[in-house]
Short mmCIF file of C-alpha atoms in Angstrom, two decimals:
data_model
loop_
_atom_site.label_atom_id
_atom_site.label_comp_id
_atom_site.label_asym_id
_atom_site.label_seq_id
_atom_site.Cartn_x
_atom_site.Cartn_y
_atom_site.Cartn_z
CA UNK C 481 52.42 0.28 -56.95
CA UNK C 482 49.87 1.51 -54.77
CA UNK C 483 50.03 -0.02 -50.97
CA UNK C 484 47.08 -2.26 -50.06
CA UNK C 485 46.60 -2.61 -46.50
CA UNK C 486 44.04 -5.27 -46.92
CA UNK C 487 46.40 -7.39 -49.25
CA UNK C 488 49.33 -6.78 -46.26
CA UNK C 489 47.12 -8.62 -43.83
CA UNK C 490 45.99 -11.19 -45.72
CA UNK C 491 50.03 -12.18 -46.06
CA UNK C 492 50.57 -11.16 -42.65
CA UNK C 493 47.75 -13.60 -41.64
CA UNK C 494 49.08 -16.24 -44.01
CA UNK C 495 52.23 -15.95 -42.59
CA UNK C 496 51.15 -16.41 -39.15
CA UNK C 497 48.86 -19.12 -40.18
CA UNK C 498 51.65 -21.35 -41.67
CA UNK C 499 53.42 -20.91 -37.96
CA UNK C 500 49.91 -21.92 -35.83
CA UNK C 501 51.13 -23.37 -32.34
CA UNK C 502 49.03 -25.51 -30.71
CA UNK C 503 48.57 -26.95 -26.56
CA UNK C 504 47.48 -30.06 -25.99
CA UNK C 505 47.22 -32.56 -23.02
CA UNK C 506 49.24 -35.88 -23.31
CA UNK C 507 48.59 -38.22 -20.34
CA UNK C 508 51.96 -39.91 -18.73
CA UNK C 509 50.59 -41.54 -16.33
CA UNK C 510 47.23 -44.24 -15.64
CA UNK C 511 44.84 -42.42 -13.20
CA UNK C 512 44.71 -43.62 -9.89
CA UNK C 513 41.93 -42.94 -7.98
CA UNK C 514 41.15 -39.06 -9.17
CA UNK C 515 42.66 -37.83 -11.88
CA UNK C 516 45.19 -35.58 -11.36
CA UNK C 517 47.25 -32.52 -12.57
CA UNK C 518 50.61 -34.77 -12.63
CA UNK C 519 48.89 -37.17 -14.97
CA UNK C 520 49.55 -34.79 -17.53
CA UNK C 521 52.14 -32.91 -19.79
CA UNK C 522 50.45 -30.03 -21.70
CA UNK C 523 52.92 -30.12 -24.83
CA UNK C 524 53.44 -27.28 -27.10
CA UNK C 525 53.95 -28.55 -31.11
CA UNK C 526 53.62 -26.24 -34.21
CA UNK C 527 51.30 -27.37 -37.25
CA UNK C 528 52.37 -27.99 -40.40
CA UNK C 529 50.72 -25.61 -43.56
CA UNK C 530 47.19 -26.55 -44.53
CA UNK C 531 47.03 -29.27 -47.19
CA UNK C 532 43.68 -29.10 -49.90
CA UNK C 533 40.99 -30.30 -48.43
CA UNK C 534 42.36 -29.42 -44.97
CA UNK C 535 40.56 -26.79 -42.24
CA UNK C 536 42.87 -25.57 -39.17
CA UNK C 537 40.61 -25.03 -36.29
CA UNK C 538 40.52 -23.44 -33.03
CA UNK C 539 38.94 -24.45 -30.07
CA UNK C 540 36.09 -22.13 -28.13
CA UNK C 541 34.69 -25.30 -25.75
CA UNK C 542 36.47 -28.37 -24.68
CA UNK C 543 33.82 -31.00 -23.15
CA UNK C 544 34.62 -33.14 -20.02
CA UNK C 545 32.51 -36.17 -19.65
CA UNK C 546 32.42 -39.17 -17.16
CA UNK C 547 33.17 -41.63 -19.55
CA UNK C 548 36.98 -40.17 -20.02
CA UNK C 549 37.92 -41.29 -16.91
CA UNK C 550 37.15 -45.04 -17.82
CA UNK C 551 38.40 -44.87 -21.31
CA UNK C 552 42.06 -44.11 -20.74
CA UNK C 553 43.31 -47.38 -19.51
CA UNK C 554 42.95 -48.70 -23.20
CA UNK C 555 45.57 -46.38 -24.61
CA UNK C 556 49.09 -46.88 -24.24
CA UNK C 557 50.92 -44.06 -22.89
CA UNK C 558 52.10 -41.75 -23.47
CA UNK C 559 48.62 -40.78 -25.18
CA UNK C 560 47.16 -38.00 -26.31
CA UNK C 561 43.73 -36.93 -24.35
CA UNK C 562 40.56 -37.44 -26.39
CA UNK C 563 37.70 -35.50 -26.12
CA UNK C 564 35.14 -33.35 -28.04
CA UNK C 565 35.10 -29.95 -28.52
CA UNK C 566 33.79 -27.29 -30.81
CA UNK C 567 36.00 -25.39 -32.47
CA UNK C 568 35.98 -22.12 -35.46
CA UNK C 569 37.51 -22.73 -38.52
CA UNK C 570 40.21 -20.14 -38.83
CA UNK C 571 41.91 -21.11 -42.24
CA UNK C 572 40.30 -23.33 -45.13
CA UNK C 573 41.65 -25.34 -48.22
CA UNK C 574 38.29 -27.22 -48.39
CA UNK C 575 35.56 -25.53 -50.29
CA UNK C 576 32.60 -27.17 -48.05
CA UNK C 577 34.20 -25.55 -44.55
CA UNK C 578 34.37 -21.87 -44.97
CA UNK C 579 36.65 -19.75 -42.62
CA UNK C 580 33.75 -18.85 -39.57
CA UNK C 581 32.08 -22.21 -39.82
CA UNK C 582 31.86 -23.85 -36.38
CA UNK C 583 32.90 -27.68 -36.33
CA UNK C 584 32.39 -30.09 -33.74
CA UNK C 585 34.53 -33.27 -33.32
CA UNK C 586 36.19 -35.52 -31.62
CA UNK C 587 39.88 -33.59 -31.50
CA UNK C 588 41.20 -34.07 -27.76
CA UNK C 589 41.88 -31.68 -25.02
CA UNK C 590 43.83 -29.52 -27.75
CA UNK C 591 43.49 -25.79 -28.81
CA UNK C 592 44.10 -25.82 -31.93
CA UNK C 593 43.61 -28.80 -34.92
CA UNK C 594 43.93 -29.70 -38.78
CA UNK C 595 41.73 -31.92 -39.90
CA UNK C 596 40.36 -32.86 -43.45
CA UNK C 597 36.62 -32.85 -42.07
CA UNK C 598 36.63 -37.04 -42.19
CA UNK C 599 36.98 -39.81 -39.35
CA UNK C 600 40.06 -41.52 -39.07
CA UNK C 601 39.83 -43.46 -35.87
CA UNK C 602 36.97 -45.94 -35.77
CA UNK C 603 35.72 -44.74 -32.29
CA UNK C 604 35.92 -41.11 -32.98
CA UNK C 605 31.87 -39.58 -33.83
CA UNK C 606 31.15 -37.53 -36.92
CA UNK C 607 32.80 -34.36 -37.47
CA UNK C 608 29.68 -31.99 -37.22
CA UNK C 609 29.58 -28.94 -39.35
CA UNK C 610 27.14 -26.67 -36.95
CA UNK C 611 24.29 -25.09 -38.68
CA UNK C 612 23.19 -21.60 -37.22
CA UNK C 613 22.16 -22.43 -33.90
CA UNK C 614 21.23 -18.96 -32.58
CA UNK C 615 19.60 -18.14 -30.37
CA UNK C 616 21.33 -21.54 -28.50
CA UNK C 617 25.27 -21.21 -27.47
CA UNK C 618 27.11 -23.22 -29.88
CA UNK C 619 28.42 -25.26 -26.93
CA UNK C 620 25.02 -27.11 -26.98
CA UNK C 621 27.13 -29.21 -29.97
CA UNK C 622 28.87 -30.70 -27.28
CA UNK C 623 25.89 -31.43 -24.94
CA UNK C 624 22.25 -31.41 -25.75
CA UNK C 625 22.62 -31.39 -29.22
CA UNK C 626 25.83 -33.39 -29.14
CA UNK C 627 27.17 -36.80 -27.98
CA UNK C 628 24.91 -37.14 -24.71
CA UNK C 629 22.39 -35.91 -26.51
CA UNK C 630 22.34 -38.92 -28.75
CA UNK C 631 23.50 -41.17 -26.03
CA UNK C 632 20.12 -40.20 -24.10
CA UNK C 633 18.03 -40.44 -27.29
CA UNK C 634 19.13 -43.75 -28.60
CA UNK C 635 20.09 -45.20 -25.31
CA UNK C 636 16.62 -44.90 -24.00
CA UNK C 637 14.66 -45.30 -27.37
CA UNK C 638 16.23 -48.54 -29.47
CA UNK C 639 17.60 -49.75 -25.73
CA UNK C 640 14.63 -49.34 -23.19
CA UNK C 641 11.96 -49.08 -25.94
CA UNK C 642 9.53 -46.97 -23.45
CA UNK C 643 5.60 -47.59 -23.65
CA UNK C 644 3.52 -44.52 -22.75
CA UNK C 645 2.39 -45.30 -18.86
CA UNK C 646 5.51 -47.08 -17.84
CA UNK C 647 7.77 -46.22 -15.34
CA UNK C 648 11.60 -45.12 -16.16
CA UNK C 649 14.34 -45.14 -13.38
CA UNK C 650 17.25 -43.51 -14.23
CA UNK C 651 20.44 -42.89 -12.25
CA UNK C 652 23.05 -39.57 -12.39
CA UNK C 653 19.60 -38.21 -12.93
CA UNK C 654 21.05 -34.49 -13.10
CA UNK C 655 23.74 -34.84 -15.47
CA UNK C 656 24.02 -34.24 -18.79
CA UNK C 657 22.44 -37.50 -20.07
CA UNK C 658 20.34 -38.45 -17.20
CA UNK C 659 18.55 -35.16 -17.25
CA UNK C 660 18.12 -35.21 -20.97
CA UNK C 661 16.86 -39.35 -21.08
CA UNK C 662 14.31 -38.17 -17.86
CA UNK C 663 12.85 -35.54 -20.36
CA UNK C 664 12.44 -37.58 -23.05
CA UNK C 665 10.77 -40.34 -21.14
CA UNK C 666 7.94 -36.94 -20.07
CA UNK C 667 8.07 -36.08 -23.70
CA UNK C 668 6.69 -40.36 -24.77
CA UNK C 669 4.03 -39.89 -22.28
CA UNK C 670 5.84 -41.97 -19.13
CA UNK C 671 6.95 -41.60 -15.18
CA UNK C 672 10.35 -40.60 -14.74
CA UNK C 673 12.08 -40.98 -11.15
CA UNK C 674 15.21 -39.52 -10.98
CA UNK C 675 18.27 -40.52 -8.20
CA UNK C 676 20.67 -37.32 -8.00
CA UNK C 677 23.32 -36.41 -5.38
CA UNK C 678 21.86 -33.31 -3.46
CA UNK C 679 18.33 -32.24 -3.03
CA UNK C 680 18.87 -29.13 -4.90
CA UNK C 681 19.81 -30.92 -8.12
CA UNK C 682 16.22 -33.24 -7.18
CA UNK C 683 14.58 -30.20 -6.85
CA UNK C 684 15.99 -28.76 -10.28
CA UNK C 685 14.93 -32.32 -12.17
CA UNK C 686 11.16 -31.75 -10.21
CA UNK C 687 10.77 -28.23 -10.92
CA UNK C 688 12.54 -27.33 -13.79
CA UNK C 689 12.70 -30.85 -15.64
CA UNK C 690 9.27 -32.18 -15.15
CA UNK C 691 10.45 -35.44 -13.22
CA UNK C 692 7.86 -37.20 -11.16
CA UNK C 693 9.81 -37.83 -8.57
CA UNK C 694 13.44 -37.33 -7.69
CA UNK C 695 15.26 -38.26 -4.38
CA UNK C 696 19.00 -37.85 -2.89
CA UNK C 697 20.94 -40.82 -2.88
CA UNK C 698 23.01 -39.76 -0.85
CA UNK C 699 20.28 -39.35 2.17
CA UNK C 700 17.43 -41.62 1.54
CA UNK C 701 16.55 -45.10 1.62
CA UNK C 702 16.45 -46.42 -2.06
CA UNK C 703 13.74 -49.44 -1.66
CA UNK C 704 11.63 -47.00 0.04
CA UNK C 705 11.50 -44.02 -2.38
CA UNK C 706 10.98 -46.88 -5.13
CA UNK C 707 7.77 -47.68 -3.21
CA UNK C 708 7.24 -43.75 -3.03
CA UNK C 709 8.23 -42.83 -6.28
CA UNK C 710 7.06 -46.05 -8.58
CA UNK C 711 4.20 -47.96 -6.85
CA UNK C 712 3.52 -49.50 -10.17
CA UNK C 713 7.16 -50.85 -9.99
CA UNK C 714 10.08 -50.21 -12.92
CA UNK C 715 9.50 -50.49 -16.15
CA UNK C 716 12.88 -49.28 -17.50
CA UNK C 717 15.95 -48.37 -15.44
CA UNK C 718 18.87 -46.10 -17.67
CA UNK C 719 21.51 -46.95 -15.46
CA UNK C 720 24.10 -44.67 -15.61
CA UNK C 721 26.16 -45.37 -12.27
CA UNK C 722 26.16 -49.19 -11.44
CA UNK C 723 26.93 -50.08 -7.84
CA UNK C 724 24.97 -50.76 -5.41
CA UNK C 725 21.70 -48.70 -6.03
CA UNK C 726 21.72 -50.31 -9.38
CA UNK C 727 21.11 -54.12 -7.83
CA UNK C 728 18.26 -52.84 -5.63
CA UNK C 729 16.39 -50.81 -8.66
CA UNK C 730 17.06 -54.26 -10.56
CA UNK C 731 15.43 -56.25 -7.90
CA UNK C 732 12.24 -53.63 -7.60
CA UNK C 733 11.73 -54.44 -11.65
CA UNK C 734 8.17 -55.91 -13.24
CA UNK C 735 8.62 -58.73 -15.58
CA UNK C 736 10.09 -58.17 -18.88
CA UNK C 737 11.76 -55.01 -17.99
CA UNK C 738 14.47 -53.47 -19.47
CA UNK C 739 17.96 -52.43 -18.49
CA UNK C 740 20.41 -50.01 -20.30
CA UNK C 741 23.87 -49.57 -19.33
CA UNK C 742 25.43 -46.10 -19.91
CA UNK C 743 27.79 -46.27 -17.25
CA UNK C 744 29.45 -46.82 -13.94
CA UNK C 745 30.18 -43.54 -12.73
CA UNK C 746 30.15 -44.57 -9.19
CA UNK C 747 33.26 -46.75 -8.92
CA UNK C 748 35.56 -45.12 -11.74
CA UNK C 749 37.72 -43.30 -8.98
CA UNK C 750 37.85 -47.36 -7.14
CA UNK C 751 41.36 -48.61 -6.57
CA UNK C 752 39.64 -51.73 -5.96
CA UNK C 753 36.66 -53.11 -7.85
CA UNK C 754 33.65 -52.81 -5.56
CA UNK C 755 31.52 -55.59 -4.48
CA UNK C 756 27.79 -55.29 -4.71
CA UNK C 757 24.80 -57.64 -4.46
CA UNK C 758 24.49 -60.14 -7.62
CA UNK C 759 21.66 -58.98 -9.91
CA UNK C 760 21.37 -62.79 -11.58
CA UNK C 761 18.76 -63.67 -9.73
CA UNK C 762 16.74 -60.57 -10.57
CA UNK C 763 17.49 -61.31 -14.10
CA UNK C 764 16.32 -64.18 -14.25
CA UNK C 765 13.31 -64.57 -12.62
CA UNK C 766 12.16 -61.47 -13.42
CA UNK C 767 13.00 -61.92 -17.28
CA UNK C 768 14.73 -58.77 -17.68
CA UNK C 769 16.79 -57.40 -20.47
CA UNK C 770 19.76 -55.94 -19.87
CA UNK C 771 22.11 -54.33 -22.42
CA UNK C 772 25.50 -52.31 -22.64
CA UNK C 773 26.21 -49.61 -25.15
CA UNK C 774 28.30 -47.27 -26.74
CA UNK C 775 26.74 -44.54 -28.45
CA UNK C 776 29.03 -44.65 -31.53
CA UNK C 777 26.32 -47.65 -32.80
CA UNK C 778 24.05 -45.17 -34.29
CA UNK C 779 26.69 -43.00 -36.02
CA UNK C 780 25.27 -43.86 -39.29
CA UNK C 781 22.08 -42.30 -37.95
CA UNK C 782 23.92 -39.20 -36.01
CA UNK C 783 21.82 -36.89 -37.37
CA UNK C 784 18.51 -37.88 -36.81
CA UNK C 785 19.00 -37.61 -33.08
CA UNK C 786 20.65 -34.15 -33.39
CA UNK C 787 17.53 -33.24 -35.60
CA UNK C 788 14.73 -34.34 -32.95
CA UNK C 789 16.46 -32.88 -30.28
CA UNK C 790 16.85 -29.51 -31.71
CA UNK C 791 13.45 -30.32 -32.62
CA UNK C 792 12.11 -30.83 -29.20
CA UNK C 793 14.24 -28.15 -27.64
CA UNK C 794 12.63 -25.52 -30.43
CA UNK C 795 8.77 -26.59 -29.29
CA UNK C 796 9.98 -25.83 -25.40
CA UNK C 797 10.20 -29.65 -24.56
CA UNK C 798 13.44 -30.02 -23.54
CA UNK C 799 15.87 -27.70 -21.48
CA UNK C 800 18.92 -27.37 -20.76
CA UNK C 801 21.44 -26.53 -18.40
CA UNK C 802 25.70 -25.99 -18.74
CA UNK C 803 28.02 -25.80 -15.73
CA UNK C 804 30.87 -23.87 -17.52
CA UNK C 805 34.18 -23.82 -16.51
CA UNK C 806 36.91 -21.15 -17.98
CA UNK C 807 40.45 -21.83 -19.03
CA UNK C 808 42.62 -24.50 -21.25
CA UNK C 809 45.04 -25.04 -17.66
CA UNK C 810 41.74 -26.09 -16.06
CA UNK C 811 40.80 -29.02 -17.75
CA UNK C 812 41.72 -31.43 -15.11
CA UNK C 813 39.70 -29.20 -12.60
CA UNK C 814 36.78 -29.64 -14.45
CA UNK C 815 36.83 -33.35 -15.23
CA UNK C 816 37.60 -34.04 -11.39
CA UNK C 817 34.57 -31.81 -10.90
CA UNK C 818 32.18 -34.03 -12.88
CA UNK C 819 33.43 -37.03 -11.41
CA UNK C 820 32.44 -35.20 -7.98
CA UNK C 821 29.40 -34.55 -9.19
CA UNK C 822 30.01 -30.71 -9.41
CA UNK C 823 27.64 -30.23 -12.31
CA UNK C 824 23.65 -30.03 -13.03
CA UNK C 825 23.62 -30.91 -16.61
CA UNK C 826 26.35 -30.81 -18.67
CA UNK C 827 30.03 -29.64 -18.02
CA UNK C 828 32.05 -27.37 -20.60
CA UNK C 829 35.35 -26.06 -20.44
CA UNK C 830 35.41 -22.16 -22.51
CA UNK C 831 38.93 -22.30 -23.37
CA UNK C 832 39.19 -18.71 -23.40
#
């Protein structure tokens, strides 16, 4: 019998396939204050074969995101880390996810996964078969096109329902939803006014973004750039940071406005919750509507918001920026970074 070298390394490949080790970060310990290195074990485990249906995956971007931080106090330890990523499938047994396909899902801080393409955890999102998104990285499935993608789009559409002419506040201005919900807001004909921490990421979200107005938190007086920046008052505020900054942008409000709550960035790192002026009054007399979310509501309608933002990016109306950091042992790095404010849009971990 003749010797086939392509049949040799499809057994070789099988072989190693069946033996697939994979890293991932389990967290020991409840954060306190940052999170840190010696919160984590990065455990070794090998995967079992591939059952039918099954794909075996392997991670190219992990995503880091502010919300992470809050999130882990509801897990019992020890805990795998969640997370999304976008991985390439690198062995199939389900007809519908080739070997090559790109998936994107909610898999943890892990490099390598088998899943059978469904949810199994009620809070996890869809597990997104990428189309061809050339000439885009595919690490916009984890950004733009991706969970803060949606959580700008639906946040600030079904939440802040936006008239053309009205005035949108939004805090964390340059991240990766802030900057997306200020161009949105442009793109349904409104003023956007932006807080960021340094007046180079302002001056990215006036230049490059298309932002009316955006101002340093960090340096200026927030009732007065209000006055500067919306003389015909707020409209809508995306709040993305609570704190402080967020009772006086409630209290410069019109009547009727409306209030969504993405966040709280600014005390996640607290030891001690922080005490801020009451917004009740505001509220109140100012009739406003204020609502909490979690973007997981519209997962029955996940990909309409992909669609119109790949959509809007195509026609030149959105952009984009990634703050990329490089290497599975740096995952910690990178969230701390975030949570300092490191980034201008959205943060990605390239795993190799």
């Amino acid at each position: 019998m003749a010797f086939s070298p392509n049949l040799a390394i499809r057994r070789l490949y099988s072989d190693v396939s069946k033996k697939v080790r994979s890293q991932k970060y389990v967290l020991t310990k409840y954060f306190q204050g940052e999170p840190k290195k010696s919160d984590f074990k990065i455990v070794e485990e090998e995967l079992p074969e591939l059952k039918d249906g099954e794909i075996l995956t392997e991670a190219e971007y992990l995503s880091v995101d502010p919300y992470m931080r809050a999130y882990m106090i509801a897990y019992k330890l020890p805990t795998d880390m969640i997370g999304g990523q976008v991985a390439k499938v690198i062995e199939s047994k389900n007809k519908n996810i080739p070997v090559g396909t790109y998936v994107c899902g909610s898999f943890g801080w892990r490099t390598h996964t088998i899943t059978s393409g469904q949810v199994n955890n009620t809070f996890d999102l869809p597990i997104t078969v990428l189309p061809d998104l050339s000439p885009y990285p595919v690490s916009l499935a984890l950004g733009l096109l991706g969970m803060p993608g949606n959580t700008a789009y639906f946040g600030l559409k079904e939440i802040c329902q936006p008239k053309q002419g009205e005035t949108i506040v939004i805090t964390g201005a340059a991240g990766a939803v802030g900057s997306h919900v200020g161009q949105i807001g442009k793109i349904l004909g409104c003023r956007v006014v932006g807080f960021a921490g340094t007046d180079a990421k302002c001056e990215y979200l006036e230049k490059e973004l298309g932002f009316d107005r955006a101002f340093n938190y960090k340096t200026c007086n927030i009732r007065a750039a209000l006055k500067d920046g919306a003389p015909n008052r707020v409209d809508c505020y995306f709040d993305n940071v609570g704190g402080e900054i967020s009772s006086t942008i409630m209290s410069y409000m019109n009547k009727y406005g409306r209030i969504a709550v993405c966040g709280s960035i600014s005390s996640y790192n607290d030891t001690t919750p922080p005490k801020v002026t009451i917004v009740q009054p505001a509220i109140v007399f100012k009739e406003l509507k204020m609502e909490g979310f979690v973007v997981n509501r519209w997962t029955d309608r996940w990909q309409e918001g992909i669609d119109m933002n790949l959509k809007w990016l195509k026609e030149g109306k959105l952009k984009y920026h990634e703050k990329v950091y490089h290497g599975f042992d740096n995952m910690v790095d990178a969230l701390v970074g975030i949570l300092r404010g490191e980034n201008t849009g959205k943060a990605v971990v390239k795993v190799k």
